[in-house]
CSV table of C-alpha atoms in Angstrom, one decimal:
chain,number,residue,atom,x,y,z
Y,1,UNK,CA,-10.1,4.7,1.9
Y,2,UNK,CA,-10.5,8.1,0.8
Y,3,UNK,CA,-13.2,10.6,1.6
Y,4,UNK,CA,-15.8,10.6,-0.2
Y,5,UNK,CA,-15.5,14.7,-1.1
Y,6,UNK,CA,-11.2,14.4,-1.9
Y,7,UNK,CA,-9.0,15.9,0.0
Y,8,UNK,CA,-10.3,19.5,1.3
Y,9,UNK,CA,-7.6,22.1,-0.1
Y,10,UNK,CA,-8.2,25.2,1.1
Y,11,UNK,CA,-8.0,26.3,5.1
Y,12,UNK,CA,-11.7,27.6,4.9
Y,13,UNK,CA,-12.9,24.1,3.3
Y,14,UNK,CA,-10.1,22.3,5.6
Y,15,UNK,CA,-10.8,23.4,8.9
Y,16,UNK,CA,-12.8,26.3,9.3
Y,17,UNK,CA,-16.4,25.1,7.8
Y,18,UNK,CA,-16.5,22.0,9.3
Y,19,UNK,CA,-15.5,23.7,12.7
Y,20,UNK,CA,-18.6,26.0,11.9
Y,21,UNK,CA,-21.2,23.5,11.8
Y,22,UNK,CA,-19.8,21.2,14.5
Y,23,UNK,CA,-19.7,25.0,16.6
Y,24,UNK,CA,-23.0,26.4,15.8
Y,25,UNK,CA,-25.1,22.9,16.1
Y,26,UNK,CA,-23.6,22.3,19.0
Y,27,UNK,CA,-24.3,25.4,20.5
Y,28,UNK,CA,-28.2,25.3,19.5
Y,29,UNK,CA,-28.6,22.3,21.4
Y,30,UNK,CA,-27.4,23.8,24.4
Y,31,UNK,CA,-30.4,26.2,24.5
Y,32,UNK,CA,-32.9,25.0,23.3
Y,33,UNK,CA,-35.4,21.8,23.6
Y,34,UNK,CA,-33.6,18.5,21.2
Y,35,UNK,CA,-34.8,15.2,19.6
Y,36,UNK,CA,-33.1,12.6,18.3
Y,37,UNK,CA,-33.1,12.1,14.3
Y,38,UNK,CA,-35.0,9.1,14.3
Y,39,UNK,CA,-38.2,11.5,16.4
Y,40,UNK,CA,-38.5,14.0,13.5
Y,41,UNK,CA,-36.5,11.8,10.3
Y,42,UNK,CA,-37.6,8.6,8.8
Y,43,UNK,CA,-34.2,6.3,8.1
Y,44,UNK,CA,-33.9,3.8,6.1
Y,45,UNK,CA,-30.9,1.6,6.4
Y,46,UNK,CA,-29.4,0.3,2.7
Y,47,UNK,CA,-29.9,-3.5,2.1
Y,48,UNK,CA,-27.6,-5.3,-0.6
Y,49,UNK,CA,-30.1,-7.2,-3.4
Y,50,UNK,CA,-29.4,-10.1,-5.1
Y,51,UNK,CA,-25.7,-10.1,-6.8
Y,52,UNK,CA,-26.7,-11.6,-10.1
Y,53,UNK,CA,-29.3,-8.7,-10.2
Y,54,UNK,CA,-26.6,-5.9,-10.1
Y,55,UNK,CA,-25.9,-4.4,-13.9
Y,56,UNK,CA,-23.8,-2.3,-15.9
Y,57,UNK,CA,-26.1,-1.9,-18.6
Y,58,UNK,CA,-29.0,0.3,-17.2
Y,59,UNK,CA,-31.8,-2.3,-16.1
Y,60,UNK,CA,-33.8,-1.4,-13.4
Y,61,UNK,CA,-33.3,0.8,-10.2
Y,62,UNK,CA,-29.8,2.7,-10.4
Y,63,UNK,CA,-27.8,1.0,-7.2
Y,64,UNK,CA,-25.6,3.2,-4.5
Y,65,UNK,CA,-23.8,0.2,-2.6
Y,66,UNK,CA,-21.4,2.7,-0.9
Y,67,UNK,CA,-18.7,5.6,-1.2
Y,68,UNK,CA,-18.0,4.6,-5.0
Y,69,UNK,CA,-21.8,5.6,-6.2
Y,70,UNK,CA,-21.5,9.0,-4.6
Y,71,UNK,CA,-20.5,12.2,-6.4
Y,72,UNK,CA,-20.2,15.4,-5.2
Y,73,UNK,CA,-23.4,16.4,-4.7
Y,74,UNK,CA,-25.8,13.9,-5.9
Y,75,UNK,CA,-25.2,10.0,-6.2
Y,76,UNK,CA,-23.2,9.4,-9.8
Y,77,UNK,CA,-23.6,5.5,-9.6
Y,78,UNK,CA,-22.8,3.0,-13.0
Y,79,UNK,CA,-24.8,0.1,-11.3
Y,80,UNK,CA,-28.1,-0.9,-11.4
Y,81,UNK,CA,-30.6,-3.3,-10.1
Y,82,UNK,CA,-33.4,-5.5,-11.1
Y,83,UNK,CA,-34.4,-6.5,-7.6
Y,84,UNK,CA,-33.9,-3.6,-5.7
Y,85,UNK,CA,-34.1,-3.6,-2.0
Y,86,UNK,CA,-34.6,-0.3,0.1
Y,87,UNK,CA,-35.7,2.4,-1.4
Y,88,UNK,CA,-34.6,6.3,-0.9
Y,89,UNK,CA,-36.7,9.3,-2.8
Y,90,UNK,CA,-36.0,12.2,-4.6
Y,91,UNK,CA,-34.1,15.2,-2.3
Y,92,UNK,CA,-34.0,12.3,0.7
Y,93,UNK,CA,-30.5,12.9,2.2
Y,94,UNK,CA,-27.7,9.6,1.7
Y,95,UNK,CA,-25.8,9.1,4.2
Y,96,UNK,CA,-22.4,7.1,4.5
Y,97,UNK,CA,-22.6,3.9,7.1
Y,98,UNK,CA,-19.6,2.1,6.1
Y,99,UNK,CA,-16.0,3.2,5.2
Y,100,UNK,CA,-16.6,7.2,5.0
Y,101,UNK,CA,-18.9,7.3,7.6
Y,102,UNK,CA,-21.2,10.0,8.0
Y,103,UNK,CA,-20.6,11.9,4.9
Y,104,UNK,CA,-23.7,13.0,3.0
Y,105,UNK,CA,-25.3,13.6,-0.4
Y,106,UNK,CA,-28.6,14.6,-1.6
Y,107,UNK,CA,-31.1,11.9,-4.0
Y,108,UNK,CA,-31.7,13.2,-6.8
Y,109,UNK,CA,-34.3,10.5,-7.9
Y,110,UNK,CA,-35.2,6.9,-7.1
Y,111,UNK,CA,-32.2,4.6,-5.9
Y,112,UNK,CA,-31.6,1.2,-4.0
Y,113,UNK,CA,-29.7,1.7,-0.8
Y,114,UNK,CA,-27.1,-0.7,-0.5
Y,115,UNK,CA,-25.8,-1.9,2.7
Y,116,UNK,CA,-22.9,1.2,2.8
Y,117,UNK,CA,-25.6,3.9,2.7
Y,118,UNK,CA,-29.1,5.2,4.3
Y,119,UNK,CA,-31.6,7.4,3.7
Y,120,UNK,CA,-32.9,10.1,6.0
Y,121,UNK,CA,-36.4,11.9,5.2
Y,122,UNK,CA,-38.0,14.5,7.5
Y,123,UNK,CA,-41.4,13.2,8.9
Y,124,UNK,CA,-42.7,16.7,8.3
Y,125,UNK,CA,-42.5,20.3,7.6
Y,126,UNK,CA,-41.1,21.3,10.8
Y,127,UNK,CA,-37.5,20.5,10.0
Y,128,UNK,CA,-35.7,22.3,6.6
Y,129,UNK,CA,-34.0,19.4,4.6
Y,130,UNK,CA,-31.6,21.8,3.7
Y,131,UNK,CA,-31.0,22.2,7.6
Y,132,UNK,CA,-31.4,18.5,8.6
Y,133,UNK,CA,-28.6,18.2,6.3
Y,134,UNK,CA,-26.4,20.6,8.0
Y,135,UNK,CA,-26.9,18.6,11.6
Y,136,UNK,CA,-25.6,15.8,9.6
Y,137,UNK,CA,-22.6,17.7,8.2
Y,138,UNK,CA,-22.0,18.6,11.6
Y,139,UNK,CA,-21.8,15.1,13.1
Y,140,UNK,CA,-19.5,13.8,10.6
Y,141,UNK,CA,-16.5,13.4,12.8
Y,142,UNK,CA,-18.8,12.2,15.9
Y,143,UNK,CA,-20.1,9.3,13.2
Y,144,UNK,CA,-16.7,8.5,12.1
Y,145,UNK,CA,-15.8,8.0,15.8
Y,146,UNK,CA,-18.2,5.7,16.5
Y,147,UNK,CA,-17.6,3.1,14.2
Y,148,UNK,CA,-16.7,-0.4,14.5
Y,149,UNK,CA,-14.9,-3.0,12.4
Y,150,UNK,CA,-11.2,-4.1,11.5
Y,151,UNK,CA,-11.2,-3.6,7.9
Y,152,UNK,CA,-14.1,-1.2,7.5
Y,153,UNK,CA,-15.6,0.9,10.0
Y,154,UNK,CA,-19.3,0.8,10.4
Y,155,UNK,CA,-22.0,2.3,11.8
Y,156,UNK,CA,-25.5,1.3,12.6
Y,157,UNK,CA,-29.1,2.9,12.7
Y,158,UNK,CA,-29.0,3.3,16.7
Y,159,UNK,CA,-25.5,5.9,15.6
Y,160,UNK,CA,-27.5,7.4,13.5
Y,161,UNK,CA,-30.9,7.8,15.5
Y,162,UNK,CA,-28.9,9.3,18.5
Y,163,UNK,CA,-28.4,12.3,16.2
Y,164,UNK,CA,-29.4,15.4,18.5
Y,165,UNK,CA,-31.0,17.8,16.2
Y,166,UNK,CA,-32.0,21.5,18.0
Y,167,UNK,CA,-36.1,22.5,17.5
Y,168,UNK,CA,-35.4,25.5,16.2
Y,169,UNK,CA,-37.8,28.3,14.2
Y,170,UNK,CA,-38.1,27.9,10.7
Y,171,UNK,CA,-36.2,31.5,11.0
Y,172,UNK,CA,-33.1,30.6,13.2
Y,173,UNK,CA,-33.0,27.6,10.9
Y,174,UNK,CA,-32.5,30.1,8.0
Y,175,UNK,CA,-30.6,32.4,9.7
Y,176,UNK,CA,-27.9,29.5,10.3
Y,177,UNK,CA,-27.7,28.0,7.0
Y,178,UNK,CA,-27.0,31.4,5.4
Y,179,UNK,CA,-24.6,32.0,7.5
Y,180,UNK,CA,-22.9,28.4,6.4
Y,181,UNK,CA,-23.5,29.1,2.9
Y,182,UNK,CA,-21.9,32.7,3.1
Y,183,UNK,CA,-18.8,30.9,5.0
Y,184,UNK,CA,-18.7,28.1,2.1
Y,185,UNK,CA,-18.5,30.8,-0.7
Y,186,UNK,CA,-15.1,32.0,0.4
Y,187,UNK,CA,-13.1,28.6,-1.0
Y,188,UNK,CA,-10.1,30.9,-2.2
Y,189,UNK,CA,-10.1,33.9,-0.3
Y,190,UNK,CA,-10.4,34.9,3.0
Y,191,UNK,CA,-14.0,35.7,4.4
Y,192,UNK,CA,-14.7,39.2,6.7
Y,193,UNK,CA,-16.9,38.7,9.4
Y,194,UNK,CA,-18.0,41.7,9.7
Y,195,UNK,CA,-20.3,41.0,6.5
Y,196,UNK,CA,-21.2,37.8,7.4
Y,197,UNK,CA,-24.8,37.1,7.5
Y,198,UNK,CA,-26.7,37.6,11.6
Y,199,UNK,CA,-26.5,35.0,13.9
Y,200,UNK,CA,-29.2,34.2,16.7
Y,201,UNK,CA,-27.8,36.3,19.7
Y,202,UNK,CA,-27.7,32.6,21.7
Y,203,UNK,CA,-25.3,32.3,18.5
Y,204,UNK,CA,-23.0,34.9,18.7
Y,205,UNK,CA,-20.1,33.5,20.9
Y,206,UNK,CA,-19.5,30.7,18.5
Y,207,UNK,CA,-19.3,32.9,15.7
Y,208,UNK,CA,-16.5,34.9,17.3
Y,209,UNK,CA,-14.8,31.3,18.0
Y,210,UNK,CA,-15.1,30.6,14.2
Y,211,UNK,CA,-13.1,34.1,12.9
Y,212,UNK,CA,-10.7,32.8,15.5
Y,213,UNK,CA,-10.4,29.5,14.0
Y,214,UNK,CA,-10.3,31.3,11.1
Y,215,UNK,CA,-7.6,33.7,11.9
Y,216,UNK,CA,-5.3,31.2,12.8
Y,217,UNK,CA,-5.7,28.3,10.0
Y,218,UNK,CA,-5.0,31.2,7.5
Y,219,UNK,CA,-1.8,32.0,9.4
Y,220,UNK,CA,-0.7,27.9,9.2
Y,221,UNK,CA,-1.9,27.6,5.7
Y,222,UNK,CA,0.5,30.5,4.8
Y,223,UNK,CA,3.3,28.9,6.8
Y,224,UNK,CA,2.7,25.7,4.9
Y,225,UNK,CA,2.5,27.5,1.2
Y,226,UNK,CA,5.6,29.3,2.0
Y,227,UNK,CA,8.0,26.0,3.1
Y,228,UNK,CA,6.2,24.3,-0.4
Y,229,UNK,CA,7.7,27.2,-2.5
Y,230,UNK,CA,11.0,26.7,-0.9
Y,231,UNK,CA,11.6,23.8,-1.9
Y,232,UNK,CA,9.8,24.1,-5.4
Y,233,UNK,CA,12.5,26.9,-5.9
Y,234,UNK,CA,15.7,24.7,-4.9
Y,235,UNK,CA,14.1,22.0,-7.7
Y,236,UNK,CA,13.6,24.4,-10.1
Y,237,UNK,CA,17.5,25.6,-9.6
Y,238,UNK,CA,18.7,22.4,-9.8
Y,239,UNK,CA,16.7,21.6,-13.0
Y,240,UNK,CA,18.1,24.9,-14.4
Y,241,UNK,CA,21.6,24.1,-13.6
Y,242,UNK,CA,21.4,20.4,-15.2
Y,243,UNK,CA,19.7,22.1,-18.1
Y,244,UNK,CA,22.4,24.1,-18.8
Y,245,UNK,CA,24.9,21.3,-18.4
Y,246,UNK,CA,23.2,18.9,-21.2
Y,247,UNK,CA,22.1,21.3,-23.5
Y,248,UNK,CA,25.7,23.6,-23.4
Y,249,UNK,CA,28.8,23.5,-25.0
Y,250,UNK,CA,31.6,23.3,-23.1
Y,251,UNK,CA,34.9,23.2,-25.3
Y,252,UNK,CA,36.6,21.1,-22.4
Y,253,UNK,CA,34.2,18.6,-22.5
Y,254,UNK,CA,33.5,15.5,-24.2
Y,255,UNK,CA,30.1,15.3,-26.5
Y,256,UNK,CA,28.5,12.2,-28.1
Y,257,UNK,CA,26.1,9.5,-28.4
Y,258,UNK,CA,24.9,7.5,-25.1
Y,259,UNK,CA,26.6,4.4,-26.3
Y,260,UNK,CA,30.3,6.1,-26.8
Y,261,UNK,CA,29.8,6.4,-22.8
Y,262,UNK,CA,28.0,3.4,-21.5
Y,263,UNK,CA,26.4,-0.1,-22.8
Y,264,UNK,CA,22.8,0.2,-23.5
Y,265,UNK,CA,21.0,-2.4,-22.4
Y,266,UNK,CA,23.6,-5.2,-22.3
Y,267,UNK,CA,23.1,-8.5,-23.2
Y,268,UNK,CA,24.3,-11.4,-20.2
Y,269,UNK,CA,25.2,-13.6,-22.8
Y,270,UNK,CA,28.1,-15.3,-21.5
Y,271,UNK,CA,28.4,-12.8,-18.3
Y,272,UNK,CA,26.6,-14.9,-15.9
Y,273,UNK,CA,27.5,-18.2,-14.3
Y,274,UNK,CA,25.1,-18.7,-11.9
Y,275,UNK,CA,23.3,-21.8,-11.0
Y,276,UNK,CA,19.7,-22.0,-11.5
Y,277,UNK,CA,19.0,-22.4,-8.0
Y,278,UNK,CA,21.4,-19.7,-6.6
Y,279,UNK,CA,19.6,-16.2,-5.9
Y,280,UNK,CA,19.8,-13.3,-7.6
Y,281,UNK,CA,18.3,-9.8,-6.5
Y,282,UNK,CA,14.7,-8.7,-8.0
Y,283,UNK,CA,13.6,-5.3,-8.7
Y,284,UNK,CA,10.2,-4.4,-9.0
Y,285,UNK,CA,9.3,-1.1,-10.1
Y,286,UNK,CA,7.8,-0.2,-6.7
Y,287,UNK,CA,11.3,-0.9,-5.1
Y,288,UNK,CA,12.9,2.4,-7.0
Y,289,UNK,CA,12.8,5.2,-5.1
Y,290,UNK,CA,12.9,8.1,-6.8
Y,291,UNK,CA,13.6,10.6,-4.1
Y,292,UNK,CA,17.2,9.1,-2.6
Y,293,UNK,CA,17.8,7.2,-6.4
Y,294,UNK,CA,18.6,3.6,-4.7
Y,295,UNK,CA,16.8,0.2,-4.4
Y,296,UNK,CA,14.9,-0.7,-1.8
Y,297,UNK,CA,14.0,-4.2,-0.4
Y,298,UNK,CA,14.9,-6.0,-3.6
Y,299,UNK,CA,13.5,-9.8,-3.5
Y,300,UNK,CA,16.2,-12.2,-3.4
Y,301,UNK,CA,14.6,-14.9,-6.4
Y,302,UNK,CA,16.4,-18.1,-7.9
Y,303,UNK,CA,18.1,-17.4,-10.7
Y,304,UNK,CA,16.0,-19.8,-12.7
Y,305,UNK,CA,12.8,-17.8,-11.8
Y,306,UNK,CA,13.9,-14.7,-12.9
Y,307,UNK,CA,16.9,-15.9,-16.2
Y,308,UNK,CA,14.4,-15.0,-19.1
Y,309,UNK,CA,12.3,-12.3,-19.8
Y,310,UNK,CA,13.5,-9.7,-17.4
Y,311,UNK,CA,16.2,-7.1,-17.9
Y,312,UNK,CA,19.4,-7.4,-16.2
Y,313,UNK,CA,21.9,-5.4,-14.4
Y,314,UNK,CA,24.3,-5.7,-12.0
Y,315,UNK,CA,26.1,-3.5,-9.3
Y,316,UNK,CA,27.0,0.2,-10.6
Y,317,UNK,CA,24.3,0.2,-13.8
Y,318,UNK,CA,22.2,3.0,-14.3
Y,319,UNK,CA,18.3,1.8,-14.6
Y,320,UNK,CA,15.4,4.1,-14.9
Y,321,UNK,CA,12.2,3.6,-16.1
Y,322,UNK,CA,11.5,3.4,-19.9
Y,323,UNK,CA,7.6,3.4,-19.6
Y,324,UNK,CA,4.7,6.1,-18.6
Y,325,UNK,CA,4.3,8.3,-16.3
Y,326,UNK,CA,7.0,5.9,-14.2
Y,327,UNK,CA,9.9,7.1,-16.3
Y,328,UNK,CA,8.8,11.1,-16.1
Y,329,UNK,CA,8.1,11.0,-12.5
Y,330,UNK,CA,12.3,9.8,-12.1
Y,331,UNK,CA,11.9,6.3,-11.3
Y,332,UNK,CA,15.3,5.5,-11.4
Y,333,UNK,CA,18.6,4.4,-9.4
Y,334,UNK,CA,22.2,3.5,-9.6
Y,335,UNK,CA,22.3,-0.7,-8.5
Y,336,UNK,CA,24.5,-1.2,-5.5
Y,337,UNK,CA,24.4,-3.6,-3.4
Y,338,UNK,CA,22.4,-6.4,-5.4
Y,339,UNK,CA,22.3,-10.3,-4.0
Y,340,UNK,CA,25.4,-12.0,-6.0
Y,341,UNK,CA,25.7,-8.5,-7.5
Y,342,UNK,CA,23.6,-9.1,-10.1
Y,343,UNK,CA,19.7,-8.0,-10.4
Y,344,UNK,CA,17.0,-8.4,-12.8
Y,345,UNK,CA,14.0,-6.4,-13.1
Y,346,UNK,CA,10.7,-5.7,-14.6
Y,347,UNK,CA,11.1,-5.8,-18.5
Y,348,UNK,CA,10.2,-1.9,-17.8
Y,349,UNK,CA,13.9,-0.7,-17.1
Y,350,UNK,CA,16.5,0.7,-19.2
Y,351,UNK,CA,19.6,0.0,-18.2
Y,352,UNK,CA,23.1,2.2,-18.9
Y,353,UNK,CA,26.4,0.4,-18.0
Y,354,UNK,CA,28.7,3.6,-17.7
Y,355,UNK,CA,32.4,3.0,-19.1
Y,356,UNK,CA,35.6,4.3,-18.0
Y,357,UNK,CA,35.1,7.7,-19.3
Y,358,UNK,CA,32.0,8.7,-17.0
Y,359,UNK,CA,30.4,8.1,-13.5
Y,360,UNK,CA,27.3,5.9,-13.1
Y,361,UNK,CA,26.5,8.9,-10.8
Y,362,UNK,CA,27.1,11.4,-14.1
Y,363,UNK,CA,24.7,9.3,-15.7
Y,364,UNK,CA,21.9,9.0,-13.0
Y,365,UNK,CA,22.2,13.0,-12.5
Y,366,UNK,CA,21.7,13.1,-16.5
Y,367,UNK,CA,18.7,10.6,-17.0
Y,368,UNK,CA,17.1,12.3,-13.6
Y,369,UNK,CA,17.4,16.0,-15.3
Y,370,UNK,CA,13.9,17.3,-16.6
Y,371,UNK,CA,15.5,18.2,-19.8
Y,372,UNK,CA,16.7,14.5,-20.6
Y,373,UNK,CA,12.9,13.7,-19.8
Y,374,UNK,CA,12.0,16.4,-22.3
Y,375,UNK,CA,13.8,14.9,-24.8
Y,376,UNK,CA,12.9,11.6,-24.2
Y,377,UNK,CA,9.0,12.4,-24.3
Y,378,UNK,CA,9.6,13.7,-27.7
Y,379,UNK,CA,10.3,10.2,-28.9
Y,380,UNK,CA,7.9,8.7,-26.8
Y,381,UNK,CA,5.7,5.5,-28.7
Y,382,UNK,CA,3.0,3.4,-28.2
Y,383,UNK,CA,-0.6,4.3,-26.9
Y,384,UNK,CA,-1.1,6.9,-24.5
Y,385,UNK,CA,-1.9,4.9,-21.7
Y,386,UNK,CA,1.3,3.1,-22.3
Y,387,UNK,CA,3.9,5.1,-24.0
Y,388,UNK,CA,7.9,3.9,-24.2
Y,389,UNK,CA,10.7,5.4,-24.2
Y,390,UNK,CA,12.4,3.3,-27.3
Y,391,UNK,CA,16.1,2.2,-27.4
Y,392,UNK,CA,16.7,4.2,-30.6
Y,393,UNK,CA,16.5,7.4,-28.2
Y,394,UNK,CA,19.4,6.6,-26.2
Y,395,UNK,CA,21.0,5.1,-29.0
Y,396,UNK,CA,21.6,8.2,-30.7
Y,397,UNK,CA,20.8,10.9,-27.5
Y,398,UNK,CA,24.1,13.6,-27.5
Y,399,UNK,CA,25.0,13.6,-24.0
Y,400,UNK,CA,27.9,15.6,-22.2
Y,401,UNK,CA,31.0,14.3,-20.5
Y,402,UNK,CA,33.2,16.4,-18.8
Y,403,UNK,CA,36.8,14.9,-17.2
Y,404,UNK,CA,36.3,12.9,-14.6
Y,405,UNK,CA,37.5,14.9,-11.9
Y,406,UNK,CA,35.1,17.5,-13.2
Y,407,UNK,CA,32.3,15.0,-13.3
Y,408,UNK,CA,32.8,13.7,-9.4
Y,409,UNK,CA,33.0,17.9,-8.5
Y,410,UNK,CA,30.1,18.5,-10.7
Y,411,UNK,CA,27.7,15.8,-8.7
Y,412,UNK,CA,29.5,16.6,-5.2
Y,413,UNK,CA,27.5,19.7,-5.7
Y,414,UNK,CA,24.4,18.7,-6.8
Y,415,UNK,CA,24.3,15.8,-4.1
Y,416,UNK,CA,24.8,19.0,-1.6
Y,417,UNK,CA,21.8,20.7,-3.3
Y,418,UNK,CA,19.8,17.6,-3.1
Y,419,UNK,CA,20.4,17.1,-0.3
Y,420,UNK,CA,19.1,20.5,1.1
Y,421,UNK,CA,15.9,19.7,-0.8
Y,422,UNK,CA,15.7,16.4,1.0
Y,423,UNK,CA,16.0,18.0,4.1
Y,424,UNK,CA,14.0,20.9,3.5
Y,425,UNK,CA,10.7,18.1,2.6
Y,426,UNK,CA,11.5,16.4,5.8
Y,427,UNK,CA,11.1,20.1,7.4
Y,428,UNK,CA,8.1,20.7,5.6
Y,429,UNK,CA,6.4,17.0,6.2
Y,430,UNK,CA,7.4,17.6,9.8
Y,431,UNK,CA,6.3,21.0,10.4
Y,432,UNK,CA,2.5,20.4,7.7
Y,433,UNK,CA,2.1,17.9,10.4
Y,434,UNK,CA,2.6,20.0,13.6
Y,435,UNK,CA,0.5,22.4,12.3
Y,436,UNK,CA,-1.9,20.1,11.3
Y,437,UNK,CA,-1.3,19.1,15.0
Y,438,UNK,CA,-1.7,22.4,16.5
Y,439,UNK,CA,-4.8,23.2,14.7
Y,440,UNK,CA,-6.9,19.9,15.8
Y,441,UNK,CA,-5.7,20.5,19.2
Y,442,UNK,CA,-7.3,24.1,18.8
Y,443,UNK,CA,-10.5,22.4,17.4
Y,444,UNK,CA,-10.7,20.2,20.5
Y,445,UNK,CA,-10.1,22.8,22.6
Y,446,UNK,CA,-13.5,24.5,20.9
Y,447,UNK,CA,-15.4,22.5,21.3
């Protein structure tokens, strides 16, 4: 499940905030006296109320049963309760249990805690929420570790009471969460320390070990933006190049309609002599992939399951997705390799049956090109949730075809290029996750 606050982007938001809170917490409680959260914090563990209680239509106390209800910064729940349970106030802090552990978010009113949430309150003035909510920030990933389960992790209120929080001065309490919200206001650029807000002297060691931390995620985010603009550069080549081959006019090629080239959508009428119990290949959208353009783990179905009401194709057809956002994101494949060489698939596919005079592979590289997607959005119908791309576009869609020989030279080439793309990703996937790698291990190290 994902965190609650989306993936963190930026290196500062990534790496170096949360390494400043886990740092500078830490540090505090190494000089000066502690208590746990439950000495100085009420905390009030979520109970789930009666099921046939919970509503969508605004009756009674608004409901935070977990993650889902939280926002941003303040709950955003779309359930309510006529029976609620355990209570949190306004500007109590919500805390995660279950799932994202440890994650908080400020009340902004009167809500029922479900069983995935608590609420912690300061049992006096001692304590700045603001601050109390900083310790919790900072023991995010100690939280997370702690939980138990299979399917969910979860913690209980004894993780959560064993919370060491520092007894600070209301001013060192200041004096660190400006220094937090200073670091947290550089989301896009990089932050100099030698503005940044005073530190405690007990403090300033850690400091120095966050504009390391800093120094060095910068340098790895930059090494990751760079290997992503390689390879956006090799895509945007190829799509230039393929551009230029559908939309030109070569007087040695060939120029027509789809179906001068290939069978649209062919019927099986009278192709297929199968046995209703003999077993065909089927092809569910999620078994395209779009990056290598083959089928993957096709299900082997009787024939009789799968005869009527599913497209059909067989070994060296072209199929590619006619419907939204499958068809723009190149969900398509040349068939090989099909049980009984024949397949059938969701009623999503288009399928092209190339004829002598081009390659199934001349075709895949055509329907794949971001101008033949283009083209095809212009024609696009049905809702917007579920647009299609409708026969009569391919019926009468001008496509090139060059000699044969030319053709197999043509996607020789672009194979070569796609294939440096493919292996420039794997680079990049490897390498985002060695530095990824390399920074925890720094982290650790820290702390």
């Amino acid at each position: 499940m994902a965190r609650v606050s989306n993936a963190r982007s930026g290196h500062i938001e990534q790496w170096v905030v949360p390494a400043a809170r886990e740092l500078l917490i830490q540090e505090a409680c190494k000089d000066v006296p502690t208590k746990q959260l439950d000495e100085i914090a009420f905390i009030e563990m979520g109970q789930s109320p009666d099921g046939n209680s919970v509503n969508s239509d605004g009756a009674g106390t608004p409901f935070i049963g977990g993650p889902a209800d939280l926002g941003i910064e303040f709950p955003a729940s779309s359930r309510w309760t006529t029976t609620p349970t355990k209570l949190c106030k306004p500007d109590d802090i919500i805390v995660c249990v279950r799932a994202t552990i440890g994650e908080p978010r400020w009340s902004d009113g009167i809500y029922c805690l479900g069983r995935g949430v608590a609420g912690v309150r300061p049992k006096d003035g001692k304590i700045d929420r603001k601050f109390l909510f900083r310790i919790i920030q900072a023991n995010e990933r100690l939280l997370f570790e702690k939980g138990t389960g299979t399917t969910f992790k979860t913690i209980t209120k004894d993780h959560l009471s064993q919370i060491e929080v520092p007894i600070l001065s209301p001013e060192t309490q200041k004096m660190i969460g400006e220094y937090l919200e200073w670091l947290e206001s550089y989301s896009k650029t990089r932050p100099d320390f030698s503005t940044a807000p005073k530190l405690p002297d007990f403090l300033n060691s850690a400091s120095a070990t966050v504009a390391h931390i800093e120094s060095l995620a910068a340098r790895l985010n930059e090494a990751q933006r760079l290997r992503e603009e390689a390879s956006q550069e090799v895509d945007a080549l190829i799509d230039s190049i393929l551009g230029h081959l559908i939309e030109g006019n070569n007087p040695n090629w060939s120029y027509g309609i789809i179906p001068e080239f290939a069978e649209v959508n062919p019927s099986r009428k009278g192709q297929i002599t199968l046995k209703a119990e003999d077993l065909v290949s089927f092809v569910p959208m999620k078994a395209v992939d779009d990056i290598t353009g083959t089928i993957t783990k096709p299900e082997p179905r009787p024939y009789q399951e799968v005869g009527k009401g599913y497209t059909w194709f067989q070994d060296g057809d072209v199929i590619f997705a006619r419907i939204t956002p499958c068809m723009e994101n190149g969900k398509s494949a040349i068939a090989k390799n099909l049980v009984n060489g024949t397949g059938f698939g969701s009623t999503e596919f288009h399928v092209l049956r190339p004829s002598e005079k081009v390659l199934a592979e001349w075709l895949y590289v055509l329907v794949r090109s971001k101008q033949f997607k283009k083209d095809a959005a212009d024609h696009f119908k049905g809702t917007a949730g579920q647009q299609r791309v409708p026969q009569s576009f391919l019926d009468n869609k001008v496509i090139p075809a060059p000699p044969l020989d030319e053709q197999r030279r043509i996607v020789a080439y672009l194979d070569g290029l796609q294939a440096k793309v493919n292996a420039l990703r794997g680079l990049q996937s490897a390498s985002g996750e060695e530095l990824s790698a390399l920074m925890s291990s720094v982290l650790d190290r820290a702390f």
